[in-house]
PDB file of C-alpha atoms and ligand atoms in Angstrom:
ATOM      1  CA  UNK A  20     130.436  94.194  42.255  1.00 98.00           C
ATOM      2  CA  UNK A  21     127.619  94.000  40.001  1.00 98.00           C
ATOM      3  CA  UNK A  22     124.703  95.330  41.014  1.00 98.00           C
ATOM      4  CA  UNK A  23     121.110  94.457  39.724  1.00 98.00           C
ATOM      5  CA  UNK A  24     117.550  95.351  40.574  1.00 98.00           C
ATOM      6  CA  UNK A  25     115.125  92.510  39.688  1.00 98.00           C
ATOM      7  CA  UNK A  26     111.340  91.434  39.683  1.00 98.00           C
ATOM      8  CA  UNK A  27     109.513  93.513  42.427  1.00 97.00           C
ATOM      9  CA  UNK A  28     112.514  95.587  43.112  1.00 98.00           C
ATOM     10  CA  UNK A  29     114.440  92.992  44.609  1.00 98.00           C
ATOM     11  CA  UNK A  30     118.366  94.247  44.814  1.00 98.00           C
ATOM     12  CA  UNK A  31     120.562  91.300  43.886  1.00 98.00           C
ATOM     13  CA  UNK A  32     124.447  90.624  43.035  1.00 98.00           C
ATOM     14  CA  UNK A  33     125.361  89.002  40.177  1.00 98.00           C
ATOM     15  CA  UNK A  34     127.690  86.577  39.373  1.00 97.00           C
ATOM     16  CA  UNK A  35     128.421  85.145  36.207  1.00 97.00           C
ATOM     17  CA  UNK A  36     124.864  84.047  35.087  1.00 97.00           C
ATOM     18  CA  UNK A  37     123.740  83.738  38.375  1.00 98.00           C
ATOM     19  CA  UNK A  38     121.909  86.572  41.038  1.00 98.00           C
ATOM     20  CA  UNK A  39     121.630  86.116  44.487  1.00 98.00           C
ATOM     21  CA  UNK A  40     119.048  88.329  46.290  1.00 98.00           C
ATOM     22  CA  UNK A  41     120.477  90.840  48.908  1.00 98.00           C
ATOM     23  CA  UNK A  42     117.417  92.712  49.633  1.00 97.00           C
ATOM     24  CA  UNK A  43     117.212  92.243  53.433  1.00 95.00           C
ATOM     25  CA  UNK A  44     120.749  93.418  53.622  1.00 96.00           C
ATOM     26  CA  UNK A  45     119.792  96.685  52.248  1.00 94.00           C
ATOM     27  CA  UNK A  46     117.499  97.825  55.353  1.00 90.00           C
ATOM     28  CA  UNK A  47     114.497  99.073  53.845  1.00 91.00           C
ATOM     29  CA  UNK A  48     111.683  98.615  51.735  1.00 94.00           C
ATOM     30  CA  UNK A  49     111.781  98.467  48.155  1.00 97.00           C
ATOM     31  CA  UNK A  50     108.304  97.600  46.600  1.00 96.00           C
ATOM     32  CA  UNK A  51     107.445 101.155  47.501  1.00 96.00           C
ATOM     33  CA  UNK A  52     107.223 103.966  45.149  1.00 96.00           C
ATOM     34  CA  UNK A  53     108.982 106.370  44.618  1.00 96.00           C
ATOM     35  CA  UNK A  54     111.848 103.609  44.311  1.00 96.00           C
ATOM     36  CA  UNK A  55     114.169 105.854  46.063  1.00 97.00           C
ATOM     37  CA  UNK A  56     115.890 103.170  47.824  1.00 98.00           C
ATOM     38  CA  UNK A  57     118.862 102.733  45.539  1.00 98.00           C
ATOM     39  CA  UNK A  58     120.109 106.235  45.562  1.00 98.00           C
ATOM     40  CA  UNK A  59     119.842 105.394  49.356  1.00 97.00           C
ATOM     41  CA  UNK A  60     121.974 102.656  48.850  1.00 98.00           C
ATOM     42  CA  UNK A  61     124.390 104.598  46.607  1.00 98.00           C
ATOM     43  CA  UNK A  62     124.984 107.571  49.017  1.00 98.00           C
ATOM     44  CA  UNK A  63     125.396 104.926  51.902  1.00 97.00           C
ATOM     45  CA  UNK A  64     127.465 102.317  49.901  1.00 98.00           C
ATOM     46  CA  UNK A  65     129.862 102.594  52.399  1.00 97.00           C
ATOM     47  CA  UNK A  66     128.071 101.004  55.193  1.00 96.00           C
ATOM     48  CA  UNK A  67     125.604  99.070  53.234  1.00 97.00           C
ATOM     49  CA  UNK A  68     128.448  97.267  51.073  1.00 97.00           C
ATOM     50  CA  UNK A  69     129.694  95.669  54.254  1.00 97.00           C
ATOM     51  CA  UNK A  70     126.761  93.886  54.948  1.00 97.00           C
ATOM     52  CA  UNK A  71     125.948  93.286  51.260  1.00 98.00           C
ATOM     53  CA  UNK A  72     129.400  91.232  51.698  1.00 97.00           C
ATOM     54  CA  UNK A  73     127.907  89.430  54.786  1.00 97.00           C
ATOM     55  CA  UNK A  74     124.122  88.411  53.340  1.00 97.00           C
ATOM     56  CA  UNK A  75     125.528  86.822  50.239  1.00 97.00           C
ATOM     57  CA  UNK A  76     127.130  84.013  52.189  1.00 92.00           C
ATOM     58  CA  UNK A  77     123.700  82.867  52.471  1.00 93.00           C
ATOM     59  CA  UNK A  78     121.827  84.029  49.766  1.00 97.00           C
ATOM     60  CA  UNK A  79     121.333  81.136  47.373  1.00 95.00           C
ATOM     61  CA  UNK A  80     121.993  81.821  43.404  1.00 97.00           C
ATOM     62  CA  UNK A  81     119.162  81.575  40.875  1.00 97.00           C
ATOM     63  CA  UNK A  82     119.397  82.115  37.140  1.00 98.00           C
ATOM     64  CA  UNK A  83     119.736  85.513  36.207  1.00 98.00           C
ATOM     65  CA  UNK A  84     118.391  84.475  33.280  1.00 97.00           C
ATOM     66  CA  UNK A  85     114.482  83.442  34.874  1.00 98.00           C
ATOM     67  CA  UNK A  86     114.749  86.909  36.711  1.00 98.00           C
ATOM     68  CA  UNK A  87     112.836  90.380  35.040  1.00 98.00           C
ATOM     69  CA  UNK A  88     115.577  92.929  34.979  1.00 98.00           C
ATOM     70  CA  UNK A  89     114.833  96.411  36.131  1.00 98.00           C
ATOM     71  CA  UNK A  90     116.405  99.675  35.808  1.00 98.00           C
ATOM     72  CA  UNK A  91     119.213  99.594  37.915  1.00 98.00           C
ATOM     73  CA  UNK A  92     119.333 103.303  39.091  1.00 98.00           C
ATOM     74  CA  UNK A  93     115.592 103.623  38.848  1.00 98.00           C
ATOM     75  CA  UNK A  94     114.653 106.801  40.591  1.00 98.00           C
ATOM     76  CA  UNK A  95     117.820 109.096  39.218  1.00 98.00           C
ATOM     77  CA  UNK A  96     116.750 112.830  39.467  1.00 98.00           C
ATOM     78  CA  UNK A  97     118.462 113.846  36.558  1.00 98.00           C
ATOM     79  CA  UNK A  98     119.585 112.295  32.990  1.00 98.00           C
ATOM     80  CA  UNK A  99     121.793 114.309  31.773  1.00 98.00           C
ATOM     81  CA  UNK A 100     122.668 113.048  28.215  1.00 98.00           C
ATOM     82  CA  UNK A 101     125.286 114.430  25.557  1.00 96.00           C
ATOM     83  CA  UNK A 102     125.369 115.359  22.735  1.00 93.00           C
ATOM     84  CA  UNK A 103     127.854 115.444  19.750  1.00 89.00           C
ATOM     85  CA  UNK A 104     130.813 113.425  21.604  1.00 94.00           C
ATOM     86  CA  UNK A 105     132.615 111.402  19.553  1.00 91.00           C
ATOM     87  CA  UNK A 106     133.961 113.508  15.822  1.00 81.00           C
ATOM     88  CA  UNK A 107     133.383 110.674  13.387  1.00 79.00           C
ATOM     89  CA  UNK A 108     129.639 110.809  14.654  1.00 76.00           C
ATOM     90  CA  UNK A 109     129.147 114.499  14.141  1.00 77.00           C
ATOM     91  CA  UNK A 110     130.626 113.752  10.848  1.00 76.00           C
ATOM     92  CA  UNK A 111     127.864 111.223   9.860  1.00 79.00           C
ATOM     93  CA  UNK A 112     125.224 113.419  11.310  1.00 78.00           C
ATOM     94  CA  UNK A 113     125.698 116.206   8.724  1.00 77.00           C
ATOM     95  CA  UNK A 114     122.783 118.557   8.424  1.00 72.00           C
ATOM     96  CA  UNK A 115     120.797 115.832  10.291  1.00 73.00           C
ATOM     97  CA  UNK A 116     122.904 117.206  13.754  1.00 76.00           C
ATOM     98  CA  UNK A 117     121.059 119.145  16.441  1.00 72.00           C
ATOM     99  CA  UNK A 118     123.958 120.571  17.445  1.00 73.00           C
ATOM    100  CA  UNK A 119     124.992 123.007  14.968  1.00 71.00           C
ATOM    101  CA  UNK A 120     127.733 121.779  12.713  1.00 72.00           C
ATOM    102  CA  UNK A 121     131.197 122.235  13.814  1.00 73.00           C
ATOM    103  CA  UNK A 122     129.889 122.355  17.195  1.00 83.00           C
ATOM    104  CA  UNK A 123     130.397 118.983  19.907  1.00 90.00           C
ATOM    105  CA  UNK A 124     129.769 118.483  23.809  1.00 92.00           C
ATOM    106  CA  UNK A 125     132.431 120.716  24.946  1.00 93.00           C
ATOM    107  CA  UNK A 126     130.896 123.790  23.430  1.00 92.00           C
ATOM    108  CA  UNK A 127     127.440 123.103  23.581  1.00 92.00           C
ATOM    109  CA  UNK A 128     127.305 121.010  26.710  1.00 95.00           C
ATOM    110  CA  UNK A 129     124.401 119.041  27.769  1.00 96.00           C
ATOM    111  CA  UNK A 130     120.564 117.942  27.551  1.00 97.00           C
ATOM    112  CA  UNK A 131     118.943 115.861  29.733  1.00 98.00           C
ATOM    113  CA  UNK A 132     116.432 113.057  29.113  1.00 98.00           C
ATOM    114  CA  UNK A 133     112.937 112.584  31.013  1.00 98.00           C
ATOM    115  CA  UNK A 134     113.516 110.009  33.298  1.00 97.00           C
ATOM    116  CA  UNK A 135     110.232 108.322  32.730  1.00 96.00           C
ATOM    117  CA  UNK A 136     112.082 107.275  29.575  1.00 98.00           C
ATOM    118  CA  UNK A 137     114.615 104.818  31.626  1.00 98.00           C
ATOM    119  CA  UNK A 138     113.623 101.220  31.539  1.00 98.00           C
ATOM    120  CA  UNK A 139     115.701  98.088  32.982  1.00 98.00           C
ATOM    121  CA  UNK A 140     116.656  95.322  29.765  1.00 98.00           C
ATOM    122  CA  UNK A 141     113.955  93.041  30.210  1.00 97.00           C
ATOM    123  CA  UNK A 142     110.988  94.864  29.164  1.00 96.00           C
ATOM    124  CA  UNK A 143     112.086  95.613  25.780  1.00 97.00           C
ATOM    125  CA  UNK A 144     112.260  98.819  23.069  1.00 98.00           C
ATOM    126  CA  UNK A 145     108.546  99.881  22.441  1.00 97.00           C
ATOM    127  CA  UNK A 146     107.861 102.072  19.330  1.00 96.00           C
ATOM    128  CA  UNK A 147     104.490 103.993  19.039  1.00 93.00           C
ATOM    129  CA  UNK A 148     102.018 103.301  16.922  1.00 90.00           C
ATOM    130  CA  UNK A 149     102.626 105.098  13.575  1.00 88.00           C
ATOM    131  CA  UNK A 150     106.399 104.499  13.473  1.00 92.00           C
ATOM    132  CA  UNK A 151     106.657 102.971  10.459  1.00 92.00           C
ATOM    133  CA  UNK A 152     106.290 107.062   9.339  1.00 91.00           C
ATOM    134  CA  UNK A 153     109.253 108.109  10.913  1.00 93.00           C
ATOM    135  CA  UNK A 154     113.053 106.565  11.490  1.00 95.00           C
ATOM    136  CA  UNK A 155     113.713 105.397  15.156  1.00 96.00           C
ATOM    137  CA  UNK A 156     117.545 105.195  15.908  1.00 97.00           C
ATOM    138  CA  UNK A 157     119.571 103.171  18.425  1.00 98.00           C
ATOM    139  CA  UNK A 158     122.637 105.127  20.036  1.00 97.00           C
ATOM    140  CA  UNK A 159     125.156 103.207  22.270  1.00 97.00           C
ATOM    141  CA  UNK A 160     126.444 104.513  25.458  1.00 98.00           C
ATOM    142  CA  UNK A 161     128.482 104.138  28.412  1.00 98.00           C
ATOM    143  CA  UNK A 162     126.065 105.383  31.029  1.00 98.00           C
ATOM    144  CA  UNK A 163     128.149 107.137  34.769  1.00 98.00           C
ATOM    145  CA  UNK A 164     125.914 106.443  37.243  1.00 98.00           C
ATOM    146  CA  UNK A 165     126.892 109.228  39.669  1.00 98.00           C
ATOM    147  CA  UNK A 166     128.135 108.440  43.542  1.00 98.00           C
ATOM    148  CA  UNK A 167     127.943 111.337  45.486  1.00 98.00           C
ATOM    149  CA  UNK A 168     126.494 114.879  46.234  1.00 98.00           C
ATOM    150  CA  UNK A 169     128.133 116.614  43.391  1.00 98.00           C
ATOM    151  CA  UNK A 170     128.447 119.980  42.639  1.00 98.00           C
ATOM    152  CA  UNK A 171     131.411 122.319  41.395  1.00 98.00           C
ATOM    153  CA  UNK A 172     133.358 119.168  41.287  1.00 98.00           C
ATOM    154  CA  UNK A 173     136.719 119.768  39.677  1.00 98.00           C
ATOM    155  CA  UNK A 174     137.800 117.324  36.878  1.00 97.00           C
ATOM    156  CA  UNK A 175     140.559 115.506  39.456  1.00 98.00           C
ATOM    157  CA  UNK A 176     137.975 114.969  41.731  1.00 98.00           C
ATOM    158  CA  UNK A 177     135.463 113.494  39.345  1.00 98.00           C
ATOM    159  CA  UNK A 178     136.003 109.959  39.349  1.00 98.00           C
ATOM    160  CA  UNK A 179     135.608 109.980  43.287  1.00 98.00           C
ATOM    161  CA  UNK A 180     132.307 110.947  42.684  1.00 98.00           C
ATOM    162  CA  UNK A 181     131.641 108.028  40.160  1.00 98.00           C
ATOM    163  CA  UNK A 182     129.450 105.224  42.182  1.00 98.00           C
ATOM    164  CA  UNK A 183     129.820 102.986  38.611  1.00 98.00           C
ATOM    165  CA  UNK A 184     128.821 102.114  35.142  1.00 99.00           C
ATOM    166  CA  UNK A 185     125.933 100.702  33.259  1.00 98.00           C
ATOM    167  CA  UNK A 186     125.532 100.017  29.814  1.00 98.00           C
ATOM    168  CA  UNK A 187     122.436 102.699  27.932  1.00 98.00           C
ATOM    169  CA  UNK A 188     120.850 102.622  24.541  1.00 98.00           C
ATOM    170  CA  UNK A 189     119.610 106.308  23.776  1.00 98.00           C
ATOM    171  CA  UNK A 190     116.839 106.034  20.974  1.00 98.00           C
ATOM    172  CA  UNK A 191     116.014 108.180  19.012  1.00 97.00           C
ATOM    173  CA  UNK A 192     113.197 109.548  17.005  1.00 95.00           C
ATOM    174  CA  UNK A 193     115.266 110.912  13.892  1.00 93.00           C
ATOM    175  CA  UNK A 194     114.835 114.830  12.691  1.00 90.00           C
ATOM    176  CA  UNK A 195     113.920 114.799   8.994  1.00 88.00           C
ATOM    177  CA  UNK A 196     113.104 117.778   6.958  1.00 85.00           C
ATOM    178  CA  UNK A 197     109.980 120.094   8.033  1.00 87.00           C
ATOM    179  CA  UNK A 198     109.813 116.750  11.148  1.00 88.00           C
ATOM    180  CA  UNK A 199     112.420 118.894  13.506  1.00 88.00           C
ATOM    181  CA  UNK A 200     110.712 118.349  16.541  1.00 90.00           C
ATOM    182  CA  UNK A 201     112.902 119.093  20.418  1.00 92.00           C
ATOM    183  CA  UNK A 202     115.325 116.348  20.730  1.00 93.00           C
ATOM    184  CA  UNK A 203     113.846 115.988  24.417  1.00 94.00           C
ATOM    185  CA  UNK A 204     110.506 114.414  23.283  1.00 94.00           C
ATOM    186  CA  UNK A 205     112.122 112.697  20.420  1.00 95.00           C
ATOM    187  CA  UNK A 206     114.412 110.603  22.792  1.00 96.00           C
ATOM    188  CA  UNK A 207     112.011 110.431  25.835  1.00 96.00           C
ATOM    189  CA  UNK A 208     109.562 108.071  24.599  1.00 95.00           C
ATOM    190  CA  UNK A 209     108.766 105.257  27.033  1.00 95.00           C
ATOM    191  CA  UNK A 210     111.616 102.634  27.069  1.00 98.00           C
ATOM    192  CA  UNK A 211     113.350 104.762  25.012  1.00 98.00           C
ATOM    193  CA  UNK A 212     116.020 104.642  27.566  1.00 98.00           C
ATOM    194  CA  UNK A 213     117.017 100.998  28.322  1.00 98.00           C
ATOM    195  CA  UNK A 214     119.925 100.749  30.923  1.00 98.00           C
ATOM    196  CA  UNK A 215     121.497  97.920  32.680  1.00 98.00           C
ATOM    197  CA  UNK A 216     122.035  94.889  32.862  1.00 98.00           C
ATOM    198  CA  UNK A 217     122.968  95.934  36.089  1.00 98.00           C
ATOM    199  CA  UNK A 218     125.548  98.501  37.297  1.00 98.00           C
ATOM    200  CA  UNK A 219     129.125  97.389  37.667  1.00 98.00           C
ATOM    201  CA  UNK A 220     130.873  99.573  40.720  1.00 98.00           C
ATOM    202  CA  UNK A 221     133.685 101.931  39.832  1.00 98.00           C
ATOM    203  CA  UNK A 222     136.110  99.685  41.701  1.00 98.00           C
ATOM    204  CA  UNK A 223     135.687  96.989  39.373  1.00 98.00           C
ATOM    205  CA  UNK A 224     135.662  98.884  36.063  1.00 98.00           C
ATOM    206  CA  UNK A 225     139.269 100.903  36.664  1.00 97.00           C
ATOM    207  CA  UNK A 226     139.407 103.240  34.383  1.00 97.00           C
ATOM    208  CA  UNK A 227     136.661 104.287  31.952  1.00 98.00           C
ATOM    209  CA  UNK A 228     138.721 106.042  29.483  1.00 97.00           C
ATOM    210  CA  UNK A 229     139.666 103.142  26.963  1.00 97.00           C
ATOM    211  CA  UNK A 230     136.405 101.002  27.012  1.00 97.00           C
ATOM    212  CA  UNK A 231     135.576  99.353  24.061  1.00 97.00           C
ATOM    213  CA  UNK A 232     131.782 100.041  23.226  1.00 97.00           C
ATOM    214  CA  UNK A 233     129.922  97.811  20.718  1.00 98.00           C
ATOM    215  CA  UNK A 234     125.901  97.504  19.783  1.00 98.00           C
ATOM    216  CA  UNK A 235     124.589  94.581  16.985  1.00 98.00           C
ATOM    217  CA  UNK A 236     121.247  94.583  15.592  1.00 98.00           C
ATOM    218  CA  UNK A 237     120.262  91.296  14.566  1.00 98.00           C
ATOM    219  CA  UNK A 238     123.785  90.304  14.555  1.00 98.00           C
ATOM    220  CA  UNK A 239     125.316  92.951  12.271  1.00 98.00           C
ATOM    221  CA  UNK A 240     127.836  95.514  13.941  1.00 97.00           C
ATOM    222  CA  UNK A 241     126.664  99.158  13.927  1.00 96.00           C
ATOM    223  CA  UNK A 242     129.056 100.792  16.809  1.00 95.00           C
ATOM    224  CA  UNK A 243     132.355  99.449  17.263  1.00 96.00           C
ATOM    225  CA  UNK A 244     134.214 102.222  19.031  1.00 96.00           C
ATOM    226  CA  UNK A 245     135.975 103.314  22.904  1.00 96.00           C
ATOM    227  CA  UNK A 246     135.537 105.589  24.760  1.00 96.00           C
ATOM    228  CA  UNK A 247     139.338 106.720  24.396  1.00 95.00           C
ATOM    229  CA  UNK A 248     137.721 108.327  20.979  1.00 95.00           C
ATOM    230  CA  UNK A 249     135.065 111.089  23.879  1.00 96.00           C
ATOM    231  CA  UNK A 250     135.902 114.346  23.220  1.00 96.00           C
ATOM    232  CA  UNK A 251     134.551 115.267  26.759  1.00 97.00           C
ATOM    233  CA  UNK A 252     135.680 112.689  28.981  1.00 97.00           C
ATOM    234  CA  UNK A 253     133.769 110.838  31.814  1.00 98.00           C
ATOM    235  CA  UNK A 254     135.596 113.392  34.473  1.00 98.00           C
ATOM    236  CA  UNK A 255     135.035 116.060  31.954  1.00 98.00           C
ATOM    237  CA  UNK A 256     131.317 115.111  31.923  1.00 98.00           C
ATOM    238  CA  UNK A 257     131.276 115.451  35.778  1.00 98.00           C
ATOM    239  CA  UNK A 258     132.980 118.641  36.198  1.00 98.00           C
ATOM    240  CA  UNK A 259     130.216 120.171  33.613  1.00 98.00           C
ATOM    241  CA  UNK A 260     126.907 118.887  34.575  1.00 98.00           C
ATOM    242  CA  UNK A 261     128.216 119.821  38.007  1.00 98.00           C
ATOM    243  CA  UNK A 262     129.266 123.001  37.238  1.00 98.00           C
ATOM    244  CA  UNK A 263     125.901 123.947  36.630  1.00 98.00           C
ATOM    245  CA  UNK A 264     123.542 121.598  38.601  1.00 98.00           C
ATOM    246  CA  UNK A 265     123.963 119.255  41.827  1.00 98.00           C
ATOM    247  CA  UNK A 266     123.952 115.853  40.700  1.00 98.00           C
ATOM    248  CA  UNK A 267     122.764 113.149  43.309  1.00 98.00           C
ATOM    249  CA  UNK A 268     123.772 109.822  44.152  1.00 98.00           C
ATOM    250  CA  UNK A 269     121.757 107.474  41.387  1.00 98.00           C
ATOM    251  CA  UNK A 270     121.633 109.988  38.855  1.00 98.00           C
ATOM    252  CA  UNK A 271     123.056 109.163  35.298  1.00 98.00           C
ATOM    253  CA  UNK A 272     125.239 110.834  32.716  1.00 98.00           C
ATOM    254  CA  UNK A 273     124.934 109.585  29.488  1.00 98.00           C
ATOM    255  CA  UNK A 274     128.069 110.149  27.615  1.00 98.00           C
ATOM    256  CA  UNK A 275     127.131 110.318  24.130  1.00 97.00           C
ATOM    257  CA  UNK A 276     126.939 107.815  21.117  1.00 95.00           C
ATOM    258  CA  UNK A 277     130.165 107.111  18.486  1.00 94.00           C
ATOM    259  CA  UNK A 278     129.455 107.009  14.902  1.00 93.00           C
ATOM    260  CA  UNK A 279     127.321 104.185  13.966  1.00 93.00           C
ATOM    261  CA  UNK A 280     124.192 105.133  14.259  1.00 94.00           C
ATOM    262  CA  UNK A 281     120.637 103.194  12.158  1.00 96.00           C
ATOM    263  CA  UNK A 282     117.807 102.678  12.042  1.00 97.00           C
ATOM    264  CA  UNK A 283     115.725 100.042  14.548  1.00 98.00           C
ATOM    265  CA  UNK A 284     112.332  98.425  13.785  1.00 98.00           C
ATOM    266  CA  UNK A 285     109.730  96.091  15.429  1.00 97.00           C
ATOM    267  CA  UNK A 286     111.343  92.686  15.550  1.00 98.00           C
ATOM    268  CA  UNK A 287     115.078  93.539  15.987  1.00 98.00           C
ATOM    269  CA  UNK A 288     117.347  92.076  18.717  1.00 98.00           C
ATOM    270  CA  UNK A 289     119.254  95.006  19.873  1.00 98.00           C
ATOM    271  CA  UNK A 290     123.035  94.293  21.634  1.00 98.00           C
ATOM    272  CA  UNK A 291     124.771  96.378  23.387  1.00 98.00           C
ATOM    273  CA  UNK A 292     127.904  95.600  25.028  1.00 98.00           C
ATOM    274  CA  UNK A 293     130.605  97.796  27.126  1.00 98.00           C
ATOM    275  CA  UNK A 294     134.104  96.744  28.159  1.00 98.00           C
ATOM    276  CA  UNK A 295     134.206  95.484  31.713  1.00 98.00           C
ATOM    277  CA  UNK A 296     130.798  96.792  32.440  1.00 98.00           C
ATOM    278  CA  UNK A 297     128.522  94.410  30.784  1.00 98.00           C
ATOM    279  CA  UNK A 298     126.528  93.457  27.796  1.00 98.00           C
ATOM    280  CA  UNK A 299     122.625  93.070  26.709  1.00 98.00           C
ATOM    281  CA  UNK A 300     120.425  91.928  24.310  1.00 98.00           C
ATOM    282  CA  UNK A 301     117.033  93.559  24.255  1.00 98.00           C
ATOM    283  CA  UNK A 302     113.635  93.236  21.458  1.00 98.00           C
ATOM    284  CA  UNK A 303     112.306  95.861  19.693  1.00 98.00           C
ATOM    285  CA  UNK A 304     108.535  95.898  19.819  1.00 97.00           C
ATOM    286  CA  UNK A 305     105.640  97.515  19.326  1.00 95.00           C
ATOM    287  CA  UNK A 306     104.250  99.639  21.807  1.00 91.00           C
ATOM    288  CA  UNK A 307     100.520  99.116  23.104  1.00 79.00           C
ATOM    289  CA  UNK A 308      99.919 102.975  22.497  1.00 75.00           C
ATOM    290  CA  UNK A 309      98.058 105.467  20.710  1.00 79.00           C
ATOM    291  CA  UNK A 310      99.974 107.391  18.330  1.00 77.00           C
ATOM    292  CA  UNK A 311     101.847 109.886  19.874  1.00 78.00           C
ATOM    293  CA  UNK A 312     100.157 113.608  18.804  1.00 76.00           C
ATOM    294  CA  UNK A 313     103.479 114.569  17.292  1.00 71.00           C
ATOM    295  CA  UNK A 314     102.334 111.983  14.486  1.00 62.00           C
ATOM    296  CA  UNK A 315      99.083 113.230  13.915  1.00 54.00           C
TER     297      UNK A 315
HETATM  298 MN1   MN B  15     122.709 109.985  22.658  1.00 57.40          MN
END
């Protein structure tokens, strides 16, 4: 099932190019902040999936298309992103890496991402004013969007604890030279963190260890890689965060960008597609905001 959140937090299933609005199935409010009612959903999915199943039988299909596309886990407690996970990508960083070289996800583990950064596929990529200073980057990701209480789970158990899959751009404001600011503000930039279109359920996508991951800009391929290439796996990501933290229903792992990485400006069309999981296009823009102090 594919799983969207839409307009004033309406939950809908999609089908094809069509969404038909579940919301009433769900049992509570949802125009309410905080919009805690999908992890809800998530750590009930067994009971609310039921009668999910029942409501669409009369829930009439509109366009996805004249919908506005929200985050689709948009309250997650954590973002725990990764760094350093595919080789030929640590190989193009160079001295540009973060993570010192030689080093990848397995020994240096994780960071996480503000979740203020997280924004559903409709609203767009916003720079700050004064980019045109710095480079901005687009990184493509499988995003795990986490199923259940988790904490000390071991790798076999992992997947159980997998609610689905969404598709995540991380972007990126570049290090360069004496400009080596902490990666968390560089990547945590309002809509910095587009993810969606919607999330496709674990039952659906099988198994998420040879998924084909690809992001255009303006047509022209940049990533073109799967996710049988991860040097810490999607269980491998589970067992670690949770090893150290409880993860909750809703919250997201980002599972690091393969090699590929460029630049983005103002006026690009950003795609990002994932095998079996789903594909979007989103504009970079602009942001109505006052430089950012780090620029000033
Ligand atoms: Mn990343």
């Amino acid at each position: 099932m594919k799983i969207a959140i839409f307009d004033t937090m309406r939950v809908g299933v999609v089908d094809g190019d069509q969404i038909r609005d579940v919301t009433d199935a769900i049992g509570e409010t949802t125009d309410v902040w905080p919009p805690v009612f999908m992890n809800r959903l998530i750590a009930d999915w067994e009971a609310v999936r039921p009668r999910i199943d029942a409501a669409l039988a009369n829930a009439p299909p509109v366009p996805l298309a004249s919908v506005t596309l929200q985050a689709p886990s948009p309250y997650p407690t954590h973002i725990v992103a990764t760094p350093a996970n595919y080789r030929k990508h640590i190989a193009e960083m160079g001295s540009i890496g973060v993570t010192p070289r030689g080093k990848n996800a397995a020994t240096q583990g994780f960071f996480l991402l503000s979740t203020a950064s997280l924004c559903g596929v409709s609203r767009g990529i916003e720079l700050p004013r004064g980019y045109e200073t710095r480079r901005f980057d687009h990184e493509s990701e499988l995003a795990v969007i986490v199923g259940k209480v988790a904490r000390n789970v071991p790798r076999a158990e992992a997947l159980n604890h997998v609610f689905g899959y969404s598709c995540l751009i991380d972007v990126t404001l570049r290090i360069d030279g004496e400009n080596n600011e902490e990666r968390v503000m560089r990547k945590s930039f309002e809509t910095f963190t587009p993810m969606g279109p919607w999330i496709t359920t674990a039952d659906e996508v099988g198994d998420p260890s040879n998924l084909r991951n690809t992001l255009t800009v303006n047509g022209e391929t940049r990533h073109d890689a799967s996710t049988a290439d991860l040097i810490v796996d999607v269980p491998g990501l589970v067992e670690m965060a949770s090893s150290v933290m409880t993860l909750y229903p809703g919250d997201i792992i980002a599972t690091g960008t393969p090699e590929g990485i460029g630049p983005i400006v103002p006026g690009d069309d950003v795609t990002i597609r994932i095998e079996r999981v789903g594909e979007f296009s989103i504009p970079v823009r602009i942001g109505d905001t006052v430089p950012p102090r780090v620029f000033s």
